[in-house]
mmCIF file of C-alpha atoms in Angstrom:
data_model
loop_
_atom_site.group_PDB
_atom_site.id
_atom_site.type_symbol
_atom_site.label_atom_id
_atom_site.label_comp_id
_atom_site.label_asym_id
_atom_site.label_seq_id
_atom_site.Cartn_x
_atom_site.Cartn_y
_atom_site.Cartn_z
ATOM 1 C CA ARG A 16 61.374 -5.667 -17.366
ATOM 2 C CA ASP A 17 61.547 -2.217 -15.764
ATOM 3 C CA GLU A 18 58.973 0.550 -16.349
ATOM 4 C CA GLN A 19 60.802 1.748 -19.427
ATOM 5 C CA THR A 20 60.488 -1.634 -21.138
ATOM 6 C CA ASN A 21 57.441 -3.399 -22.488
ATOM 7 C CA ALA A 22 56.168 -6.403 -20.598
ATOM 8 C CA LEU A 23 57.579 -9.725 -21.621
ATOM 9 C CA GLY A 24 55.492 -11.680 -24.054
ATOM 10 C CA VAL A 25 55.460 -15.219 -25.317
ATOM 11 C CA GLY A 26 58.759 -15.955 -27.046
ATOM 12 C CA ASP A 27 60.616 -12.943 -25.583
ATOM 13 C CA THR A 28 64.101 -13.503 -24.181
ATOM 14 C CA PHE A 29 65.951 -12.160 -21.156
ATOM 15 C CA THR A 30 69.361 -12.813 -19.592
ATOM 16 C CA GLN A 31 70.628 -14.023 -16.214
ATOM 17 C CA SER A 32 72.104 -10.619 -15.526
ATOM 18 C CA GLU A 33 68.637 -9.052 -15.870
ATOM 19 C CA VAL A 34 67.302 -11.473 -13.308
ATOM 20 C CA GLY A 35 70.222 -10.762 -10.995
ATOM 21 C CA SER A 36 69.818 -7.013 -11.251
ATOM 22 C CA GLY A 37 66.082 -7.204 -10.431
ATOM 23 C CA THR A 38 64.914 -5.822 -13.722
ATOM 24 C CA ILE A 39 62.814 -8.920 -14.269
ATOM 25 C CA SER A 40 59.847 -9.046 -11.845
ATOM 26 C CA TYR A 41 56.265 -10.316 -11.607
ATOM 27 C CA GLN A 42 53.287 -7.981 -11.083
ATOM 28 C CA ASN A 43 49.649 -9.114 -10.893
ATOM 29 C CA ASP A 44 47.379 -7.474 -13.460
ATOM 30 C CA GLY A 45 44.700 -6.692 -10.872
ATOM 31 C CA SER A 46 42.396 -9.523 -11.846
ATOM 32 C CA GLU A 47 40.634 -11.565 -9.190
ATOM 33 C CA SER A 48 42.289 -14.846 -10.304
ATOM 34 C CA ALA A 49 43.442 -16.904 -7.319
ATOM 35 C CA THR A 50 46.402 -18.379 -9.239
ATOM 36 C CA ASP A 51 48.774 -17.428 -12.014
ATOM 37 C CA GLY A 52 51.736 -19.084 -13.690
ATOM 38 C CA PHE A 53 54.299 -18.933 -16.434
ATOM 39 C CA GLU A 54 56.758 -21.198 -18.194
ATOM 40 C CA PHE A 55 60.261 -20.290 -19.292
ATOM 41 C CA THR A 56 63.149 -22.099 -20.963
ATOM 42 C CA LEU A 57 66.816 -21.792 -19.922
ATOM 43 C CA SER A 58 69.482 -22.247 -22.570
ATOM 44 C CA ASP A 59 73.253 -21.788 -22.614
ATOM 45 C CA LEU A 60 75.647 -20.923 -25.378
ATOM 46 C CA GLU A 61 75.875 -24.575 -26.341
ATOM 47 C CA SER A 62 72.148 -24.546 -27.161
ATOM 48 C CA THR A 63 71.424 -26.796 -24.210
ATOM 49 C CA SER A 64 68.007 -25.914 -22.784
ATOM 50 C CA GLU A 65 65.646 -26.837 -19.965
ATOM 51 C CA THR A 66 62.028 -25.744 -19.456
ATOM 52 C CA HIS A 67 60.417 -24.986 -16.067
ATOM 53 C CA GLN A 68 56.786 -24.177 -15.020
ATOM 54 C CA TYR A 69 56.227 -21.758 -12.146
ATOM 55 C CA ASP A 70 52.813 -21.474 -10.440
ATOM 56 C CA ILE A 71 51.972 -18.405 -8.338
ATOM 57 C CA THR A 72 49.278 -18.223 -5.643
ATOM 58 C CA ILE A 73 47.736 -14.771 -5.531
ATOM 59 C CA ASN A 74 46.515 -13.350 -2.225
ATOM 60 C CA PRO A 75 43.478 -11.134 -3.014
ATOM 61 C CA VAL A 76 43.502 -7.481 -1.932
ATOM 62 C CA ASN A 77 40.201 -5.618 -1.362
ATOM 63 C CA ASP A 78 39.383 -2.962 -3.931
ATOM 64 C CA ALA A 79 37.348 -0.005 -2.676
ATOM 65 C CA PRO A 80 33.970 0.585 -4.316
ATOM 66 C CA THR A 81 33.862 3.379 -6.848
ATOM 67 C CA LEU A 82 31.362 5.970 -8.056
ATOM 68 C CA ALA A 83 30.120 4.921 -11.476
ATOM 69 C CA ASN A 84 27.327 7.460 -12.056
ATOM 70 C CA ALA A 85 26.745 10.625 -10.058
ATOM 71 C CA ILE A 86 23.359 11.074 -8.357
ATOM 72 C CA ASP A 87 21.171 13.714 -10.008
ATOM 73 C CA ASP A 88 19.827 16.588 -7.934
ATOM 74 C CA GLN A 89 16.176 16.213 -6.923
ATOM 75 C CA THR A 90 13.187 18.494 -6.262
ATOM 76 C CA GLY A 91 10.059 18.196 -4.108
ATOM 77 C CA THR A 92 7.079 20.262 -3.011
ATOM 78 C CA VAL A 93 5.806 21.088 0.458
ATOM 79 C CA ASP A 94 2.957 18.757 1.536
ATOM 80 C CA ASP A 95 3.368 16.536 -1.554
ATOM 81 C CA PRO A 96 4.688 12.979 -0.963
ATOM 82 C CA PHE A 97 8.301 12.650 -2.161
ATOM 83 C CA THR A 98 9.888 9.390 -3.352
ATOM 84 C CA PHE A 99 13.297 8.885 -4.947
ATOM 85 C CA GLU A 100 14.967 5.551 -5.688
ATOM 86 C CA LEU A 101 18.700 5.504 -6.416
ATOM 87 C CA ALA A 102 19.736 3.981 -9.725
ATOM 88 C CA GLU A 103 21.346 0.551 -9.457
ATOM 89 C CA ASN A 104 24.485 1.735 -11.248
ATOM 90 C CA VAL A 105 25.454 4.653 -8.992
ATOM 91 C CA PHE A 106 28.219 2.611 -7.295
ATOM 92 C CA GLU A 107 30.193 -0.418 -8.389
ATOM 93 C CA ASP A 108 32.702 -2.795 -6.807
ATOM 94 C CA VAL A 109 35.163 -4.715 -8.968
ATOM 95 C CA ASP A 110 35.485 -7.382 -6.266
ATOM 96 C CA GLY A 111 31.767 -8.065 -6.498
ATOM 97 C CA ASP A 112 31.350 -7.304 -2.812
ATOM 98 C CA GLU A 113 27.853 -6.550 -1.553
ATOM 99 C CA LEU A 114 27.551 -2.828 -0.831
ATOM 100 C CA THR A 115 25.697 -1.400 2.161
ATOM 101 C CA LEU A 116 24.111 1.994 1.561
ATOM 102 C CA SER A 117 23.490 4.751 4.075
ATOM 103 C CA ALA A 118 22.393 8.375 3.869
ATOM 104 C CA SER A 119 22.917 11.496 5.943
ATOM 105 C CA LEU A 120 23.081 15.233 5.551
ATOM 106 C CA ASP A 121 26.282 16.792 4.260
ATOM 107 C CA ASP A 122 27.483 17.524 7.803
ATOM 108 C CA ASP A 123 26.997 13.862 8.792
ATOM 109 C CA SER A 124 23.880 14.701 10.800
ATOM 110 C CA ALA A 125 20.686 12.676 10.463
ATOM 111 C CA LEU A 126 18.173 13.250 7.669
ATOM 112 C CA PRO A 127 15.285 15.609 8.521
ATOM 113 C CA ASP A 128 12.436 14.025 10.483
ATOM 114 C CA TRP A 129 10.110 13.924 7.471
ATOM 115 C CA LEU A 130 12.618 12.076 5.248
ATOM 116 C CA SER A 131 13.599 8.415 5.583
ATOM 117 C CA PHE A 132 15.997 6.215 3.618
ATOM 118 C CA ASP A 133 15.408 2.502 3.077
ATOM 119 C CA ALA A 134 18.828 0.950 2.479
ATOM 120 C CA GLU A 135 17.311 -2.315 1.217
ATOM 121 C CA THR A 136 15.460 -0.622 -1.632
ATOM 122 C CA ALA A 137 17.797 2.398 -1.903
ATOM 123 C CA THR A 138 14.727 4.639 -1.646
ATOM 124 C CA PHE A 139 14.148 8.044 -0.053
ATOM 125 C CA SER A 140 10.565 8.846 0.953
ATOM 126 C CA GLY A 141 8.527 11.295 3.018
ATOM 127 C CA THR A 142 6.352 14.381 2.861
ATOM 128 C CA PRO A 143 8.226 17.721 3.085
ATOM 129 C CA ASP A 144 6.913 20.191 5.646
ATOM 130 C CA GLU A 145 8.863 23.315 4.683
ATOM 131 C CA ALA A 146 10.434 24.998 1.671
ATOM 132 C CA THR A 147 14.230 24.613 1.896
ATOM 133 C CA SER A 148 17.135 22.676 0.381
ATOM 134 C CA TYR A 149 19.325 19.850 1.663
ATOM 135 C CA THR A 150 22.707 18.486 0.610
ATOM 136 C CA ILE A 151 22.492 14.738 1.114
ATOM 137 C CA THR A 152 25.393 12.297 1.218
ATOM 138 C CA VAL A 153 24.907 8.693 0.129
ATOM 139 C CA THR A 154 27.645 6.244 1.148
ATOM 140 C CA ALA A 155 28.352 2.766 -0.244
ATOM 141 C CA ASP A 156 30.434 0.496 2.032
ATOM 142 C CA ASP A 157 31.867 -2.931 1.123
ATOM 143 C CA GLY A 158 32.773 -3.726 4.730
ATOM 144 C CA SER A 159 36.310 -2.375 4.503
ATOM 145 C CA GLU A 160 36.253 0.577 2.176
ATOM 146 C CA SER A 161 33.575 3.111 1.218
ATOM 147 C CA ILE A 162 32.755 5.757 -1.342
ATOM 148 C CA SER A 163 30.239 8.623 -1.173
ATOM 149 C CA ASP A 164 28.356 10.918 -3.483
ATOM 150 C CA LYS A 165 26.259 14.011 -2.765
ATOM 151 C CA PHE A 166 23.164 15.491 -4.303
ATOM 152 C CA THR A 167 20.948 18.485 -3.581
ATOM 153 C CA LEU A 168 17.287 18.073 -2.688
ATOM 154 C CA THR A 169 15.333 21.317 -3.160
ATOM 155 C CA ILE A 170 11.855 21.620 -1.620
ATOM 156 C CA ALA A 171 9.642 24.279 -3.211
ATOM 157 C CA GLU A 172 6.647 25.993 -1.640
ATOM 158 C CA GLY A 173 3.548 24.000 -2.561
ATOM 159 C CA ASN A 174 -0.010 25.006 -3.229
ATOM 160 C CA GLN A 175 -1.602 26.796 -0.284
ATOM 161 C CA ALA A 176 -5.198 25.843 0.403
ATOM 162 C CA PRO A 177 -7.708 28.706 0.383
ATOM 163 C CA THR A 178 -8.719 30.165 3.729
ATOM 164 C CA VAL A 179 -11.865 31.728 5.169
ATOM 165 C CA ALA A 180 -11.214 35.460 5.362
ATOM 166 C CA ASN A 181 -14.665 36.601 6.524
ATOM 167 C CA ALA A 182 -17.540 34.580 7.935
ATOM 168 C CA ILE A 183 -20.886 34.769 6.130
ATOM 169 C CA ASP A 184 -23.613 36.534 8.080
ATOM 170 C CA ASP A 185 -26.768 34.565 8.852
ATOM 171 C CA GLN A 186 -29.609 35.320 6.461
ATOM 172 C CA THR A 187 -33.399 35.644 6.843
ATOM 173 C CA THR A 188 -36.273 35.493 4.378
ATOM 174 C CA ASP A 189 -40.042 34.987 4.445
ATOM 175 C CA GLN A 190 -42.062 32.134 3.108
ATOM 176 C CA TYR A 191 -43.302 32.791 -0.440
ATOM 177 C CA ASP A 192 -40.831 35.675 -0.917
ATOM 178 C CA PRO A 193 -38.188 35.256 -3.628
ATOM 179 C CA PHE A 194 -34.810 34.848 -1.924
ATOM 180 C CA SER A 195 -31.467 35.798 -3.499
ATOM 181 C CA PHE A 196 -28.094 36.058 -1.813
ATOM 182 C CA VAL A 197 -24.681 36.582 -3.430
ATOM 183 C CA ILE A 198 -21.763 35.122 -1.490
ATOM 184 C CA PRO A 199 -19.518 38.128 -0.657
ATOM 185 C CA ALA A 200 -16.356 38.224 -2.743
ATOM 186 C CA ASN A 201 -14.180 38.652 0.359
ATOM 187 C CA THR A 202 -15.432 35.486 2.068
ATOM 188 C CA PHE A 203 -12.418 33.429 0.974
ATOM 189 C CA SER A 204 -8.762 34.228 0.378
ATOM 190 C CA ASP A 205 -6.427 32.549 -2.111
ATOM 191 C CA ASP A 206 -3.700 33.438 -4.599
ATOM 192 C CA GLY A 207 -5.565 31.895 -7.521
ATOM 193 C CA ASP A 208 -9.065 31.374 -8.851
ATOM 194 C CA LEU A 209 -11.653 29.679 -6.647
ATOM 195 C CA THR A 210 -14.770 27.728 -7.528
ATOM 196 C CA LEU A 211 -17.619 27.892 -5.034
ATOM 197 C CA SER A 212 -20.247 25.248 -4.313
ATOM 198 C CA ALA A 213 -23.115 25.019 -1.846
ATOM 199 C CA SER A 214 -24.692 22.245 0.212
ATOM 200 C CA LEU A 215 -26.324 21.698 3.534
ATOM 201 C CA ALA A 216 -23.914 21.863 6.473
ATOM 202 C CA ASN A 217 -24.070 18.065 6.768
ATOM 203 C CA ASP A 218 -23.059 17.760 3.078
ATOM 204 C CA GLY A 219 -26.607 16.913 2.022
ATOM 205 C CA ASP A 220 -28.253 18.389 -1.056
ATOM 206 C CA LEU A 221 -29.850 21.814 -0.951
ATOM 207 C CA PRO A 222 -33.629 21.790 -0.465
ATOM 208 C CA SER A 223 -35.567 21.571 -3.709
ATOM 209 C CA TRP A 224 -36.640 25.227 -3.613
ATOM 210 C CA LEU A 225 -33.064 26.536 -3.254
ATOM 211 C CA SER A 226 -30.366 26.513 -5.946
ATOM 212 C CA PHE A 227 -26.803 27.790 -6.270
ATOM 213 C CA ALA A 228 -25.360 29.376 -9.427
ATOM 214 C CA SER A 229 -21.583 28.988 -9.331
ATOM 215 C CA ALA A 230 -21.129 31.448 -12.222
ATOM 216 C CA SER A 231 -22.485 34.286 -10.068
ATOM 217 C CA ASN A 232 -21.990 32.649 -6.638
ATOM 218 C CA THR A 233 -25.677 33.225 -5.904
ATOM 219 C CA LEU A 234 -28.156 31.281 -3.797
ATOM 220 C CA SER A 235 -31.746 31.798 -4.944
ATOM 221 C CA GLY A 236 -35.228 30.374 -4.720
ATOM 222 C CA THR A 237 -38.667 30.853 -3.231
ATOM 223 C CA PRO A 238 -39.610 28.906 -0.080
ATOM 224 C CA VAL A 239 -43.205 27.657 -0.115
ATOM 225 C CA ARG A 240 -45.396 25.624 2.206
ATOM 226 C CA GLY A 241 -43.480 23.559 4.700
ATOM 227 C CA ASP A 242 -40.201 25.356 3.935
ATOM 228 C CA ASN A 243 -40.281 27.545 7.044
ATOM 229 C CA GLY A 244 -37.694 27.085 9.787
ATOM 230 C CA GLU A 245 -33.904 27.160 9.901
ATOM 231 C CA ILE A 246 -31.418 25.453 7.597
ATOM 232 C CA ASN A 247 -27.650 25.417 7.980
ATOM 233 C CA LEU A 248 -25.825 25.963 4.705
ATOM 234 C CA LYS A 249 -22.216 25.295 3.771
ATOM 235 C CA ILE A 250 -20.247 27.164 1.109
ATOM 236 C CA THR A 251 -17.064 25.467 -0.126
ATOM 237 C CA ALA A 252 -14.245 27.172 -2.043
ATOM 238 C CA THR A 253 -11.978 24.917 -4.136
ATOM 239 C CA ASP A 254 -8.773 26.013 -5.858
ATOM 240 C CA GLU A 255 -7.240 24.704 -9.088
ATOM 241 C CA SER A 256 -5.274 22.062 -7.152
ATOM 242 C CA GLU A 257 -8.473 20.696 -5.574
ATOM 243 C CA ALA A 258 -7.569 22.095 -2.141
ATOM 244 C CA SER A 259 -10.658 23.457 -0.415
ATOM 245 C CA VAL A 260 -12.079 25.195 2.643
ATOM 246 C CA SER A 261 -15.657 25.653 3.829
ATOM 247 C CA THR A 262 -17.711 27.980 5.984
ATOM 248 C CA THR A 263 -21.303 27.709 7.212
ATOM 249 C CA PHE A 264 -24.138 30.081 7.941
ATOM 250 C CA LYS A 265 -27.784 29.858 8.935
ATOM 251 C CA LEU A 266 -30.758 30.722 6.736
ATOM 252 C CA THR A 267 -34.027 31.345 8.575
ATOM 253 C CA ILE A 268 -37.325 31.145 6.659
ATOM 254 C CA ASN A 269 -40.062 32.938 8.544
ATOM 255 C CA PHE A 270 -43.501 31.351 8.657
ATOM 256 C CA VAL A 271 -46.065 33.474 6.825
ATOM 257 C CA LEU A 272 -49.761 33.220 7.723
ATOM 258 C CA SER A 273 -50.925 34.056 4.221
ATOM 259 C CA ALA A 274 -49.335 34.846 0.918
ATOM 260 C CA ASP A 275 -49.913 38.087 -0.884
ATOM 261 C CA GLN A 276 -51.993 36.390 -3.541
ATOM 262 C CA GLY A 277 -55.589 36.269 -4.710
ATOM 263 C CA GLU A 278 -58.209 35.040 -2.209
ATOM 264 C CA LEU A 279 -60.543 32.135 -2.609
ATOM 265 C CA SER A 280 -64.153 33.236 -2.024
ATOM 266 C CA ASN A 281 -67.388 31.491 -1.038
ATOM 267 C CA LEU A 282 -65.630 29.320 1.550
ATOM 268 C CA ASN A 283 -67.110 28.336 4.889
ATOM 269 C CA PHE A 284 -65.782 26.343 7.848
ATOM 270 C CA TYR A 285 -68.210 25.015 10.474
ATOM 271 C CA PRO A 286 -68.570 24.415 13.297
ATOM 272 C CA ASN A 287 -65.718 26.593 14.525
ATOM 273 C CA PRO A 288 -64.695 25.867 17.222
ATOM 274 C CA THR A 289 -65.035 22.102 16.980
ATOM 275 C CA ASP A 290 -63.543 19.058 18.664
ATOM 276 C CA HIS A 291 -64.014 16.436 15.965
ATOM 277 C CA ILE A 292 -65.234 17.016 12.401
ATOM 278 C CA LEU A 293 -64.712 20.326 10.631
ATOM 279 C CA HIS A 294 -66.941 20.872 7.597
ATOM 280 C CA LEU A 295 -65.571 22.824 4.670
ATOM 281 C CA THR A 296 -68.027 24.158 2.085
ATOM 282 C CA ILE A 297 -66.622 25.364 -1.215
ATOM 283 C CA ASP A 298 -69.100 27.125 -3.476
ATOM 284 C CA GLU A 299 -66.382 28.672 -5.639
ATOM 285 C CA ASP A 300 -66.627 27.798 -9.316
ATOM 286 C CA MET A 301 -63.460 25.717 -9.349
ATOM 287 C CA THR A 302 -62.620 22.103 -9.980
ATOM 288 C CA GLY A 303 -59.639 19.862 -9.547
ATOM 289 C CA ASP A 304 -57.233 19.533 -6.654
ATOM 290 C CA ILE A 305 -57.250 21.963 -3.738
ATOM 291 C CA GLN A 306 -54.409 21.633 -1.250
ATOM 292 C CA LEU A 307 -55.297 22.013 2.423
ATOM 293 C CA VAL A 308 -52.416 22.682 4.837
ATOM 294 C CA MET A 309 -52.857 23.155 8.609
ATOM 295 C CA PHE A 310 -50.184 24.706 10.867
ATOM 296 C CA ASN A 311 -49.953 24.897 14.618
ATOM 297 C CA GLN A 312 -48.979 28.142 16.349
ATOM 298 C CA SER A 313 -45.289 27.214 16.045
ATOM 299 C CA GLY A 314 -45.596 27.017 12.261
ATOM 300 C CA LYS A 315 -45.321 23.225 12.133
ATOM 301 C CA THR A 316 -47.400 21.479 9.486
ATOM 302 C CA VAL A 317 -49.925 19.121 11.103
ATOM 303 C CA ARG A 318 -52.072 18.353 8.061
ATOM 304 C CA ASP A 319 -51.265 18.390 4.347
ATOM 305 C CA ILE A 320 -53.976 16.822 2.206
ATOM 306 C CA ILE A 321 -55.452 17.155 -1.282
ATOM 307 C CA LEU A 322 -59.183 17.793 -1.731
ATOM 308 C CA ASN A 323 -60.586 16.736 -5.090
ATOM 309 C CA LYS A 324 -63.455 19.094 -5.983
ATOM 310 C CA THR A 325 -65.732 17.651 -8.632
ATOM 311 C CA HIS A 326 -68.924 19.682 -8.108
ATOM 312 C CA GLN A 327 -69.657 23.407 -8.114
ATOM 313 C CA SER A 328 -70.800 23.306 -4.486
ATOM 314 C CA GLN A 329 -69.156 20.636 -2.370
ATOM 315 C CA VAL A 330 -68.737 19.891 1.344
ATOM 316 C CA PHE A 331 -65.611 18.207 2.716
ATOM 317 C CA GLU A 332 -65.256 16.720 6.187
ATOM 318 C CA ILE A 333 -61.887 17.288 7.902
ATOM 319 C CA ASP A 334 -61.192 15.061 10.918
ATOM 320 C CA ILE A 335 -59.174 17.031 13.524
ATOM 321 C CA GLN A 336 -60.038 14.903 16.534
ATOM 322 C CA SER A 337 -56.425 13.787 17.036
ATOM 323 C CA LEU A 338 -55.111 17.351 17.225
ATOM 324 C CA ARG A 339 -54.438 18.984 20.548
ATOM 325 C CA LYS A 340 -56.635 21.805 21.762
ATOM 326 C CA GLY A 341 -55.630 25.207 20.471
ATOM 327 C CA ILE A 342 -55.605 27.614 17.566
ATOM 328 C CA TYR A 343 -54.601 26.338 14.108
ATOM 329 C CA LEU A 344 -54.173 28.079 10.784
ATOM 330 C CA MET A 345 -55.644 26.431 7.708
ATOM 331 C CA LYS A 346 -54.407 27.379 4.253
ATOM 332 C CA LEU A 347 -56.201 26.441 1.052
ATOM 333 C CA ILE A 348 -54.188 26.546 -2.159
ATOM 334 C CA ASN A 349 -55.612 26.237 -5.654
ATOM 335 C CA GLU A 350 -53.277 26.975 -8.565
ATOM 336 C CA ASN A 351 -52.031 30.529 -7.837
ATOM 337 C CA THR A 352 -54.739 31.408 -5.314
ATOM 338 C CA THR A 353 -54.613 30.918 -1.546
ATOM 339 C CA SER A 354 -56.691 31.743 1.509
ATOM 340 C CA THR A 355 -55.947 31.323 5.230
ATOM 341 C CA PHE A 356 -58.403 30.692 8.064
ATOM 342 C CA LYS A 357 -58.096 30.390 11.822
ATOM 343 C CA ILE A 358 -59.535 27.209 13.367
ATOM 344 C CA ASN A 359 -60.255 26.677 17.065
ATOM 345 C CA LYS A 360 -59.859 23.059 18.200
ATOM 346 C CA LYS A 361 -61.796 22.440 21.438
#
């Protein structure tokens, strides 16, 4: 029937004049069936009737894909990896055709260098390198027709790692002197709070005599025997996002011939000079371990031994035959008392 009349149903009647005037016609319902058919019965006024079956072959027509669910806008952060996979139900195709996806910027230009689109997995990925926004077009193509949708990708400024604002000056201290150094507050620059830590420049642990208090950002300790020389220290500042920066400086510990402590008495070295055995007589009323440390003129330790004194007056023999000729300093240490002597090796 025409548009003003309901479609014919089973058992409905129509006349020859309706067929002749073209008001009776067939229209496919849009399904993907390859065939269709109907049966009708002709009858005249004498109630004579005849039934016929008509089969119709339907030539399919491609239906364009459609947008089923809009793509949500996305956000990212500078220097943070970005990944976004399109939902499977963004596009649909009633014909069941396989859809090929592609992506570009809104002006049909290519995606930015940092951003890629994998059509097989429908996934965007990359690491943003600047704070900005993009309007991205995603297109689904069935081979003949296509449909597109757009979404906005906004890239926000990410966390900025701290920076070194001012180098730390090299520091100097003397052996046996208490050392304390507060890291200057203007060493590092950052918008947020920083936590400082200290290590050797090669990332090794601090020497046993030196410690770092992060609460006050203070290095402190007292270098003792063998601690003279130079050490390279590294201070690292870490922000709340675990981004960090480091700077290094040198700490020089000067060699000290003797400490400003009590002196051991009743000591005697002989012969001096000597080329082999040096005799050490200790008449001091002391017992237990006495540490003997010898240094060359460069401050390098060449002997470090423990003497076990068990008698009130005791003689120890020190073999220095293997040492080179020259002047050496010998330090005796007992509890909190020390004494230094000059030895001449022939």
